[in-house]
CSV table of C-alpha atoms and ligand atoms in Angstrom, one decimal:
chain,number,residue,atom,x,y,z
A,1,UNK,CA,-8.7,51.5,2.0
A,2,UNK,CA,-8.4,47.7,2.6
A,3,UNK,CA,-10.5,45.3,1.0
A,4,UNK,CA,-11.1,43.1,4.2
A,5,UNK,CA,-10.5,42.2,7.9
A,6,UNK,CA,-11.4,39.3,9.5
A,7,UNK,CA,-11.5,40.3,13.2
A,8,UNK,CA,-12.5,39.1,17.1
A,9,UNK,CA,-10.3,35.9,15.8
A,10,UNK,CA,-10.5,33.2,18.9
A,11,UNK,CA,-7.4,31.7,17.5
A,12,UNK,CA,-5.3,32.9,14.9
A,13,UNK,CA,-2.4,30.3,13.7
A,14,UNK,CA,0.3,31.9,12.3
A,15,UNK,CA,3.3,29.5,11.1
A,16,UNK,CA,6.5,30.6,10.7
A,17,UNK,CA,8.3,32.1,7.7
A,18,UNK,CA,10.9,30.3,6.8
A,19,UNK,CA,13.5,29.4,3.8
A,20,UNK,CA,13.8,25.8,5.0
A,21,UNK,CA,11.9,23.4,6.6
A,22,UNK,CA,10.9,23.5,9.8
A,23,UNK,CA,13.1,20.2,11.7
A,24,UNK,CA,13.1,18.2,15.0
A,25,UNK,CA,11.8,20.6,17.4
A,26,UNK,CA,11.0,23.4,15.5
A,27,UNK,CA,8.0,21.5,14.3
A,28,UNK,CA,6.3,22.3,17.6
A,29,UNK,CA,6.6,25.7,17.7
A,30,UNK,CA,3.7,27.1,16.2
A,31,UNK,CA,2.6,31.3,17.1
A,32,UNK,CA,-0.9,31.2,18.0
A,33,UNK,CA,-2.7,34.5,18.9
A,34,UNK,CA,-6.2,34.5,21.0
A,35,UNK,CA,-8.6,37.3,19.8
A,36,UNK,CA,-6.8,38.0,16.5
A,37,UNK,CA,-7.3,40.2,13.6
A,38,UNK,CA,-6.1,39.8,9.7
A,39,UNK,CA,-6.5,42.6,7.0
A,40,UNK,CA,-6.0,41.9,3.1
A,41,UNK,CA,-5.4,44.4,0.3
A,42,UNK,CA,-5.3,43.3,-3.0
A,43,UNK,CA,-4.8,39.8,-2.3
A,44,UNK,CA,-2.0,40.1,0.1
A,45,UNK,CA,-1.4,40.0,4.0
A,46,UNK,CA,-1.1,43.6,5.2
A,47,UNK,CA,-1.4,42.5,9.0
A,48,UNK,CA,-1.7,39.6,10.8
A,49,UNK,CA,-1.4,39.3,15.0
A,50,UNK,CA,-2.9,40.8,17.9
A,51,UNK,CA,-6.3,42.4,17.7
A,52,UNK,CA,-6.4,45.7,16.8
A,53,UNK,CA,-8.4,48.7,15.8
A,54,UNK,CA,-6.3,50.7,13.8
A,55,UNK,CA,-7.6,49.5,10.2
A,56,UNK,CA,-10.3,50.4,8.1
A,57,UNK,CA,-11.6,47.7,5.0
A,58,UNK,CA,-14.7,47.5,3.1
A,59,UNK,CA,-15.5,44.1,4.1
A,60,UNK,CA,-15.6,42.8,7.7
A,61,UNK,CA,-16.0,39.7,9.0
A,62,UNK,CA,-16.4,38.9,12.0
A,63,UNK,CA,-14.5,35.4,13.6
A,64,UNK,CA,-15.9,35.3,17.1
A,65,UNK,CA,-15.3,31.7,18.3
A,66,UNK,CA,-13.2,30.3,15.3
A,67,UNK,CA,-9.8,29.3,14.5
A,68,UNK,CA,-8.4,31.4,11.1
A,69,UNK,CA,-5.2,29.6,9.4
A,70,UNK,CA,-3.5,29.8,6.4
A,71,UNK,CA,-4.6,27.2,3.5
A,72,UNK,CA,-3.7,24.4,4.2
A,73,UNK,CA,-1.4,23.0,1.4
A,74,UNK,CA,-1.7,19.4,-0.2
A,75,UNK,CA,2.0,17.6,-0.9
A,76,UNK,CA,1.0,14.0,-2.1
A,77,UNK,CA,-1.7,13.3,-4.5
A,78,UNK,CA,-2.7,11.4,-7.8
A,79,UNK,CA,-5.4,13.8,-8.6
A,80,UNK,CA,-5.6,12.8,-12.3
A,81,UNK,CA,-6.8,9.3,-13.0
A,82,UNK,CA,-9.6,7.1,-14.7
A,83,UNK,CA,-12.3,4.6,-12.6
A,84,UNK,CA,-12.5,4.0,-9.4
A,85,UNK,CA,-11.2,0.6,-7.4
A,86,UNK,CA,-14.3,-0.3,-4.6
A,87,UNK,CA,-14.1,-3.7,-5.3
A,88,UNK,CA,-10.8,-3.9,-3.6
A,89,UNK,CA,-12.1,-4.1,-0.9
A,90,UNK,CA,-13.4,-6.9,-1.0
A,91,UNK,CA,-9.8,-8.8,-2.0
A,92,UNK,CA,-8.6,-6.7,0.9
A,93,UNK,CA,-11.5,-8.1,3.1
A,94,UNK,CA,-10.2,-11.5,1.7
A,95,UNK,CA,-6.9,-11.7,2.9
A,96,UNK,CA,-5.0,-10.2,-0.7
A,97,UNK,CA,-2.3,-8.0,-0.2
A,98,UNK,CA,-1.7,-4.2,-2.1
A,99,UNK,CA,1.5,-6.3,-3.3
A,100,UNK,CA,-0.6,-9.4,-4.7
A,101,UNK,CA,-3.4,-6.9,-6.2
A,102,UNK,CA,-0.6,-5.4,-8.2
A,103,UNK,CA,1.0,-8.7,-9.2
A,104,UNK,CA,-2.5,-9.9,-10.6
A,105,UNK,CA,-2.8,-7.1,-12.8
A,106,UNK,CA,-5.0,-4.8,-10.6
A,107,UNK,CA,-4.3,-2.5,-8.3
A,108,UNK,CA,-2.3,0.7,-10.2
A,109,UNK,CA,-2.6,-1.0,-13.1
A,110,UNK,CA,-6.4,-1.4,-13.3
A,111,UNK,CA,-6.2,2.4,-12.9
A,112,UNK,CA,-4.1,2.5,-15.7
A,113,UNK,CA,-6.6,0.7,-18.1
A,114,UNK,CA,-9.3,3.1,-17.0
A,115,UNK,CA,-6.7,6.0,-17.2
A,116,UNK,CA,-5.7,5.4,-21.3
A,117,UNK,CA,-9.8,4.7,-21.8
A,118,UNK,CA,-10.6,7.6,-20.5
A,119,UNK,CA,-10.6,10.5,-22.9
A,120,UNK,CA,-8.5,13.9,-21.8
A,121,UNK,CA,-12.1,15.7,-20.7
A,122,UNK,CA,-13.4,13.5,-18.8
A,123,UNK,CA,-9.8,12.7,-17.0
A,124,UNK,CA,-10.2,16.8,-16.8
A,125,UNK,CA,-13.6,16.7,-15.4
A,126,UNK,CA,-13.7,14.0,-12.8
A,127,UNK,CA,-10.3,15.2,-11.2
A,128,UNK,CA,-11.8,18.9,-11.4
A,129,UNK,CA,-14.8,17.9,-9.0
A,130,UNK,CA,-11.9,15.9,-6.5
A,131,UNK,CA,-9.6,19.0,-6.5
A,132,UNK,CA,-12.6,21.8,-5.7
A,133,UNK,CA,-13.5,18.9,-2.9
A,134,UNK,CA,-10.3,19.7,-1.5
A,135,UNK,CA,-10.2,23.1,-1.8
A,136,UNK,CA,-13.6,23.3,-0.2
A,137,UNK,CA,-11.9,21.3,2.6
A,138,UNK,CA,-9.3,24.2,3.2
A,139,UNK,CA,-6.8,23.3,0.5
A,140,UNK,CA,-5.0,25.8,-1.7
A,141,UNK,CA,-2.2,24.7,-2.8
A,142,UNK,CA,-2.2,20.9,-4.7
A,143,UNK,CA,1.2,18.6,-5.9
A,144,UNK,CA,-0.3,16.4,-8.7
A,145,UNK,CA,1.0,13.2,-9.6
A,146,UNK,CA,0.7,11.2,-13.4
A,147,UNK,CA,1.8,7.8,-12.9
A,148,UNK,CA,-1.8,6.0,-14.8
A,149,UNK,CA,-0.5,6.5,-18.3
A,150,UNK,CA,2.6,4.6,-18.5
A,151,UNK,CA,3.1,5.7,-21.9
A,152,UNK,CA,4.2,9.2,-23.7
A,153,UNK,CA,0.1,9.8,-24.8
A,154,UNK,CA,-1.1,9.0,-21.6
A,155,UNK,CA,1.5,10.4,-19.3
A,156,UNK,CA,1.1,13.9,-21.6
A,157,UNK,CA,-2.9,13.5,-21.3
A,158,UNK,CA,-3.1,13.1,-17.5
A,159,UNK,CA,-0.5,16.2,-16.9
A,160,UNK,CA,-2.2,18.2,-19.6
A,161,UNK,CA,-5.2,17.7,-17.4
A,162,UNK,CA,-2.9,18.7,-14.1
A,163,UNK,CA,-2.3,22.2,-15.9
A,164,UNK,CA,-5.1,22.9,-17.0
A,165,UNK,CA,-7.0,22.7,-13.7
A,166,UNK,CA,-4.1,25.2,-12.1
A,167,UNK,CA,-4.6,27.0,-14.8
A,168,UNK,CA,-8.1,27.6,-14.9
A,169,UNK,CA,-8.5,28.4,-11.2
A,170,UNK,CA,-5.4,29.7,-10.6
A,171,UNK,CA,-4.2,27.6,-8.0
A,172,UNK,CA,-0.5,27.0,-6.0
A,173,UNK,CA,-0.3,23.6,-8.2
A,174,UNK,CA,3.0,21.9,-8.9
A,175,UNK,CA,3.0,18.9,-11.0
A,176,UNK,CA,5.0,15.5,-10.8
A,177,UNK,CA,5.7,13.0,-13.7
A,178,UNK,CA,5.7,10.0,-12.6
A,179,UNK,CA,6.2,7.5,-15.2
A,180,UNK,CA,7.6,5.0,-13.2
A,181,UNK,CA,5.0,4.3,-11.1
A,182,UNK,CA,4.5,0.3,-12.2
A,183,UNK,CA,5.5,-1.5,-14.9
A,184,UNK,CA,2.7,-1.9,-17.6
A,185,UNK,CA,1.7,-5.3,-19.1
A,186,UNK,CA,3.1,-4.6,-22.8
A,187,UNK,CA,6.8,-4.0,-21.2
A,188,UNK,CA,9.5,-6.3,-22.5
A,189,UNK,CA,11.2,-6.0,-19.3
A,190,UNK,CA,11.6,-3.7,-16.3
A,191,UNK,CA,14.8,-2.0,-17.6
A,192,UNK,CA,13.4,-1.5,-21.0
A,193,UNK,CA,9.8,0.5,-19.4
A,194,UNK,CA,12.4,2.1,-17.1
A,195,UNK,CA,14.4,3.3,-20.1
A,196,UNK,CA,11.4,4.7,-22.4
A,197,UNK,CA,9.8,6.7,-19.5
A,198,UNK,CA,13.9,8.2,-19.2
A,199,UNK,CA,14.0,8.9,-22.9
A,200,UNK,CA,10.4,11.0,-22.0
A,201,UNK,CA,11.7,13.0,-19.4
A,202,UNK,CA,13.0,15.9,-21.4
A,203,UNK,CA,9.9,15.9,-23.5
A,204,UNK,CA,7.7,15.7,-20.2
A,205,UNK,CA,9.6,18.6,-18.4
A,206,UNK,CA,7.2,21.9,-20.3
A,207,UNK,CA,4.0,19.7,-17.9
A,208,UNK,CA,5.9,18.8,-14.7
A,209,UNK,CA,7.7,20.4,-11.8
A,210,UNK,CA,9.2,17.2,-10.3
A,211,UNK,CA,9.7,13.6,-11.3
A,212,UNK,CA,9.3,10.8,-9.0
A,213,UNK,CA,9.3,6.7,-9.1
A,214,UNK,CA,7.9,4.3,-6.8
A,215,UNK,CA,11.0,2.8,-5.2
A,216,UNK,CA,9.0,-1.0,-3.9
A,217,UNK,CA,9.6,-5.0,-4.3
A,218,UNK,CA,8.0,-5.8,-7.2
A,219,UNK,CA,8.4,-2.2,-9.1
A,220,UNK,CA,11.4,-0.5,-9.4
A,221,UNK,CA,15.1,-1.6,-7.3
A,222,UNK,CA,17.4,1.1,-5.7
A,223,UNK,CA,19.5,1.2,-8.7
A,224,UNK,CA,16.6,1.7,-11.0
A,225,UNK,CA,15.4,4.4,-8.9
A,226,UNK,CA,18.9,6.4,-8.9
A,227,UNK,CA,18.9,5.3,-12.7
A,228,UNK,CA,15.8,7.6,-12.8
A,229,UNK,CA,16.4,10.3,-10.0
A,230,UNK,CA,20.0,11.1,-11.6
A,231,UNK,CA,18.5,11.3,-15.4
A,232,UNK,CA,15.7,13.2,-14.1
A,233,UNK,CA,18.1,15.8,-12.5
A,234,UNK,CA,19.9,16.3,-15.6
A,235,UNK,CA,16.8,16.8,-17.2
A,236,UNK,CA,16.1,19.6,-15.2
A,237,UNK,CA,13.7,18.4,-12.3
A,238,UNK,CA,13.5,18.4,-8.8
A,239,UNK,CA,13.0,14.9,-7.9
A,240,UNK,CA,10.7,13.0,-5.4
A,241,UNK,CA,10.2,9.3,-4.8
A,242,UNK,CA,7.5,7.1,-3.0
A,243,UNK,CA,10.2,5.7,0.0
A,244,UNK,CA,10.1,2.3,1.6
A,245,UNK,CA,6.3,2.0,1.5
A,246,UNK,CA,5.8,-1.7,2.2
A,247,UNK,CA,9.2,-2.7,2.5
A,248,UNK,CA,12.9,-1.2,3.8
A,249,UNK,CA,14.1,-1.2,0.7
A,250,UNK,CA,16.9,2.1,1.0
A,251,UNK,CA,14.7,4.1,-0.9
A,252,UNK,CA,14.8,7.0,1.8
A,253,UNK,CA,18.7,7.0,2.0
A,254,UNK,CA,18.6,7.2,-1.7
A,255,UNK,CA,16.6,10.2,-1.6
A,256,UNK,CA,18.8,11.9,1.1
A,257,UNK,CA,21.7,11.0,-1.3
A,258,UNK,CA,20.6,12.5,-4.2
A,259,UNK,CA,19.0,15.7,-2.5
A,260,UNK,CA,15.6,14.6,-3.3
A,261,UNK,CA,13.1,17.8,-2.2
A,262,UNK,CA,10.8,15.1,-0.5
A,263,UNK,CA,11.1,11.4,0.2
A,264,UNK,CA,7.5,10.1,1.0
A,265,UNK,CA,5.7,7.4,2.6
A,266,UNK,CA,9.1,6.0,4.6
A,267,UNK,CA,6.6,3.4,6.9
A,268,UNK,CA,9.5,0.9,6.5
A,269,UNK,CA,12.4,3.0,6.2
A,270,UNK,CA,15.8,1.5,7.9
A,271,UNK,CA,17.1,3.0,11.3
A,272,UNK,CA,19.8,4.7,8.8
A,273,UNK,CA,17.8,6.1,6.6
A,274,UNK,CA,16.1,8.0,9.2
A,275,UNK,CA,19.4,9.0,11.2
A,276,UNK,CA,20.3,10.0,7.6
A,277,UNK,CA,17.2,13.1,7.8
A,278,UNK,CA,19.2,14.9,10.4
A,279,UNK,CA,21.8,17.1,8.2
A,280,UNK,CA,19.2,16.9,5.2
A,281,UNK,CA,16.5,19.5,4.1
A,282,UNK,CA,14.9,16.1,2.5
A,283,UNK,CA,11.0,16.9,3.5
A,284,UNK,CA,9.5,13.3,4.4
A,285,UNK,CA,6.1,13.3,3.4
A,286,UNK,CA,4.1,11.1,5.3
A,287,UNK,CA,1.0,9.6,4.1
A,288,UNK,CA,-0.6,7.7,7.1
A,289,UNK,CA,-4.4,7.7,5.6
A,290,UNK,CA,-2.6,5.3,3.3
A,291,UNK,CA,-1.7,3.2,6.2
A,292,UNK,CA,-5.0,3.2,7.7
A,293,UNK,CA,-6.4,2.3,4.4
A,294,UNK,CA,-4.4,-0.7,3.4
A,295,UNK,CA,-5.5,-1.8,6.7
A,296,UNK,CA,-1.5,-1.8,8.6
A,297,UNK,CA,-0.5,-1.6,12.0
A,298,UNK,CA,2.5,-0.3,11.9
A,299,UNK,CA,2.8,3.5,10.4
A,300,UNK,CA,5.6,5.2,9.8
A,301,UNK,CA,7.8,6.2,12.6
A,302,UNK,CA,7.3,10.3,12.7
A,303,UNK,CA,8.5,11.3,16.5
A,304,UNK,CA,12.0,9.1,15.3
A,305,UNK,CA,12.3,11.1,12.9
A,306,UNK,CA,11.8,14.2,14.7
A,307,UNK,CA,13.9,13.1,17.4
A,308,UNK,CA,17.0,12.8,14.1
A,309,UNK,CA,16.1,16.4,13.7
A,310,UNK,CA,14.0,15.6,10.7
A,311,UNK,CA,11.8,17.7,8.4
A,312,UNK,CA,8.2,16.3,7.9
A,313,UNK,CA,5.2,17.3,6.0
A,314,UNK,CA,1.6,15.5,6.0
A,315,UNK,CA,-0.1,14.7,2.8
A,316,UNK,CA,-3.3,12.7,2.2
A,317,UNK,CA,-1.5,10.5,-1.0
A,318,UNK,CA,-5.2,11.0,-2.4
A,319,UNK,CA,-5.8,7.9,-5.1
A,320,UNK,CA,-8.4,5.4,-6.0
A,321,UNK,CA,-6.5,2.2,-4.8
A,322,UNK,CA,-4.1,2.9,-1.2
A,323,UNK,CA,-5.8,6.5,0.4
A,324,UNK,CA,-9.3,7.3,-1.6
A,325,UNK,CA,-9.9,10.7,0.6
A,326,UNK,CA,-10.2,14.1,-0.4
A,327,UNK,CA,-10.0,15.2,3.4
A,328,UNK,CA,-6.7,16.3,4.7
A,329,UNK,CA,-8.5,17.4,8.0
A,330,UNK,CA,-8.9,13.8,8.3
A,331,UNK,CA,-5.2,12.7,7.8
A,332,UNK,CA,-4.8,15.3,10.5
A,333,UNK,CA,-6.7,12.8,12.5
A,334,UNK,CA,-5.1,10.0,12.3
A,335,UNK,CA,-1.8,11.9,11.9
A,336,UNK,CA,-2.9,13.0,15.8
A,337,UNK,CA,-3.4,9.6,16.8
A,338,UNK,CA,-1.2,7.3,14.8
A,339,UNK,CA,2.1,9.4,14.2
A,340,UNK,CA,1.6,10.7,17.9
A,341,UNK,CA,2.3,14.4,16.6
A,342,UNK,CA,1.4,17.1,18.6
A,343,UNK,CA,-1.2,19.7,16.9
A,344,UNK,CA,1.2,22.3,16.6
A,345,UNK,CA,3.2,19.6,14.5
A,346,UNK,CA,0.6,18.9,12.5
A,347,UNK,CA,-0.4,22.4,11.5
A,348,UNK,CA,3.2,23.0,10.8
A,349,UNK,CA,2.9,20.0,8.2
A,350,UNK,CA,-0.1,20.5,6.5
A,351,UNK,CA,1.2,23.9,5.9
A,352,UNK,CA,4.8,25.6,5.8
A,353,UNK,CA,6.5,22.3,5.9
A,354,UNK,CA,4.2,21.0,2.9
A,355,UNK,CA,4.8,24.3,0.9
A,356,UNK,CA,8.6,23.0,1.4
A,357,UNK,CA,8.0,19.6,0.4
A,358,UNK,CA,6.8,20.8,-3.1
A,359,UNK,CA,8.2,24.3,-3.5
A,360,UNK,CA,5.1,26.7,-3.4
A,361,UNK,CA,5.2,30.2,-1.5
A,362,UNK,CA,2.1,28.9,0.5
A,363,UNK,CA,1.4,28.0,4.1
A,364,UNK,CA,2.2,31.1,6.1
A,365,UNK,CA,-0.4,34.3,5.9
A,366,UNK,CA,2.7,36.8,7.8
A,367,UNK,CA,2.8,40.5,6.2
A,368,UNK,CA,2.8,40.2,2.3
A,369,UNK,CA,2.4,36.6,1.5
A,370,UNK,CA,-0.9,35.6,-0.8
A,371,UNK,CA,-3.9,36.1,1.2
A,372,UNK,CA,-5.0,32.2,1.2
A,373,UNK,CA,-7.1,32.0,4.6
A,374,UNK,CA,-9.3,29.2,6.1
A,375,UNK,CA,-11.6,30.3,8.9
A,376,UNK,CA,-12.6,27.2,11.0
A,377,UNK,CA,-16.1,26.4,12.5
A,378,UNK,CA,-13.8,25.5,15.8
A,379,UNK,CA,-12.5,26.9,18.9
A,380,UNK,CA,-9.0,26.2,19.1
A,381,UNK,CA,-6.8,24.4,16.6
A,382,UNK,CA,-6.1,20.8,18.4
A,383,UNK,CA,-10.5,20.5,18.2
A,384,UNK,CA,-10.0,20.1,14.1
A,385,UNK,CA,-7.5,16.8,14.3
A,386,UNK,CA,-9.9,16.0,17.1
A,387,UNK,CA,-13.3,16.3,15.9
A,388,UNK,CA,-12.2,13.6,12.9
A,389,UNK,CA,-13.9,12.9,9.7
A,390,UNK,CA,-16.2,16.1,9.3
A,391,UNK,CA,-15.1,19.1,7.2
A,392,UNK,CA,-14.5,22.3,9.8
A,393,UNK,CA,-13.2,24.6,6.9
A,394,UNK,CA,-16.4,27.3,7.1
A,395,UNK,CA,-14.7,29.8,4.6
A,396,UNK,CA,-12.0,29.7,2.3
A,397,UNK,CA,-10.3,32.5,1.3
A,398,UNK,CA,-8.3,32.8,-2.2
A,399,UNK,CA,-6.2,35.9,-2.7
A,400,UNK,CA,-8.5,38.1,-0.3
A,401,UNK,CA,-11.9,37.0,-1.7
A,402,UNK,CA,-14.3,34.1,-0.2
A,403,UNK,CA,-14.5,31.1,-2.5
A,404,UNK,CA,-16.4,28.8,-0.6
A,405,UNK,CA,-18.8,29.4,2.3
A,406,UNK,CA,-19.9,26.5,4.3
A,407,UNK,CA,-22.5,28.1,5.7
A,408,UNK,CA,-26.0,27.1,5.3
A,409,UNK,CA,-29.4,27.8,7.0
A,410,UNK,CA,-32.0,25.5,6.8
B,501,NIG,O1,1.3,6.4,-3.2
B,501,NIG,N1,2.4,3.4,-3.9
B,501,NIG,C1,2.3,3.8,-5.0
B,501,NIG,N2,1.4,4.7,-5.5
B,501,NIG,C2,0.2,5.1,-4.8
B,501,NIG,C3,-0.9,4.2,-4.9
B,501,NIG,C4,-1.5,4.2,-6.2
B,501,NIG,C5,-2.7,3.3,-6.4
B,501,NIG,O2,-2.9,2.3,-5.6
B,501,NIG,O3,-3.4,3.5,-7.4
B,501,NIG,C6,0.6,5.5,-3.4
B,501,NIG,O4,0.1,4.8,-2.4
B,502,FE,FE1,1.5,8.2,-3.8
């Protein structure tokens, strides 16, 4: 007997199984099926596609007029951190730049104040309620940045608290060091920080999947970066690095170079660098709630690099200072309207090409892959990017069971 089939599905999104990303063109090919059916034993797909009859499960439910995807999955965050930032807007509403908050000693590195005074349980507890906000917005699968510690205690502290939260709810988590994420007040110099957080990497590796650096004027050159990226490597990691954010600095070329799994941000990457995507499986992540939060016009250019046959996944870069949302169905949004993408390219980037961008057998629900299933309070998957800033996920299904039911009756 199965355990459960979701049936009368209006829309069933099904992306594609694949070993590497989906590029260019395939990004809009997405299989959708009108009145679908799914059934789940013991946590995994048994069938997903075309309605049909032929099963028997001991739970039913029934998906007349909604969309059912797989989870979507979350490639960018900085889940674990201290304090929160509102009063930058205010400096923002004045005229001060994200560069000139970070030069005056807030910005990342107010967080990181907050960060080392925060003690490991309440680090634990604060980015426990964030992550469940995610998941109850449709997310199962969560990359998790440090990057607020800038030193060995506080680097260890804020991935201890990374792994423990996969660990206690048994999510699809990967985990990023990133060390180099701005250069802390006590440092003698640049090079010097740059050097301690390389001498940590081998220590750091038993708490983190990937390693990444924040490639920007002002924080870390080129040639720092690859400093990093290649002593990272040897280390063991799979390497990542926040690309050409606010300036064209090369960081995305550097990423290509060095077989980087994901290059993200890229709102300023060269012409190069982005001709550079098309013989790569280099995921670029883009983060365009961070654009629309620091207040830009111009966001990165996503059809050029689809047009260079490019791979791209959508994250939300959640973080108290550049993109403070939990809401991926938001970044769908302005994904929609902002990166022009198509809504079969955006379900393909919140979920297969995401999984991609940080390594996690997530994002498709095809026969045997992890039952992980959202069913959608909406008609047809273009109405979630459309109908912006609400939460649409109605249930959330982890490994064939319903962990959280939007449903309510006054
Ligand atoms: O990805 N750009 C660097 N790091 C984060 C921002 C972190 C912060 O402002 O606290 C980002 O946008
Ligand atoms: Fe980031």
């Amino acid at each position: 007997m199965n355990d459960l089939i979701i049936q009368n599905i209006k829309q069933l999104i099904l992306p594609k199984s694949t070993d590497c990303p989906l590029k260019g063109k395939e990004l809009d090919e997405l299989e959708t099926v009108e009145n679908g059916t799914v059934v789940v034993k013991d946590g995994k797909i048994v069938y997903s596609g075309a309605h049909t009859d032929e099963y028997e499960a001991e739970e039913v439910i029934d998906a007349t007029g909604k969309v059912v995807s797989p989870a979507l999955v979350e490639a960018h965050t900085h889940l674990v951190h201290g304090g929160s930032r509102e009063h930058e807007m205010s400096l923002k509403r004045q005229g001060a730049s994200y560069l000139e908050i970070l030069e005056q000693g807030g910005g990342i590195l107010s967080t990181v104040e907050s960060t080392r005074k925060a003690t490991e349980e309440e680090l634990f507890e604060k980015a426990e309620k964030n992550l469940l906000t995610m998941v109850q917005h449709g997310v199962l699968a969560v990359e998790s940045k440090s990057g607020y510690g800038l030193d060995k205690e506080n680097e260890l502290k804020q991935l201890r608290v990374s792994n423990r939260l996969a660990e206690k709810y048994n999510l699809d988590m990967k985990h990023t060091f990133l060390g180099p994420h701005a250069v802390p007040k006590e440092a003698e110099s640049n090079q010097a920080f740059l050097q301690e957080m390389i001498d940590l990497l081998p220590e750091v590796k038993e708490y983190a999947d990937f390693a990444d650096i924040f490639c920007e004027t002002g924080v870390f050159t080129v040639e720092e970066s690859k400093q990093y990226i290649e002593a990272a490597k040897k280390a063991g990691y799979d390497v990542k690095i926040h690309a050409d954010e606010i300036d064209p600095l090369g960081g995305l070329e550097l990423a290509i170079d060095e077989g980087a799994i994901s290059a993200d941000h890229l709102v300023a990457s060269s012409t190069e660098g982005k001709a550079k995507l098309k013989h790569s499986d280099t995921v670029a992540v883009l983060l365009p709630g961070t654009t629309f939060y620091l207040g830009k016009e111009d966001y990165a250019d996503a059809r050029g690099m689809l047009d260079n046959e490019g791979a791209i996944a959508i994250a939300t870069d959640f973080n108290p200072g550049s993109c403070v949302t939990n809401n991926l169905q938001l970044v769908m949004s302005i994904a929609a309207l902002k990166l022009k993408l198509t809504p079969n390219e955006i379900w393909n980037a919140v979920t297969v090409n995401a999984a991609k961008a940080i390594d996690v057998d997530a994002g498709t629900i095809n026969e045997g892959d992890k039952a992980n299933i959202v069913i959608w309070d909406a008609p047809n998957h273009e109405y979630i990017p459309y109908h912006y800033g609400i939460n649409h996920a109605q249930k959330v299904i982890k490994d064939g069971k319903v962990i959280a039911d939007n449903h309510f009756e006054l």
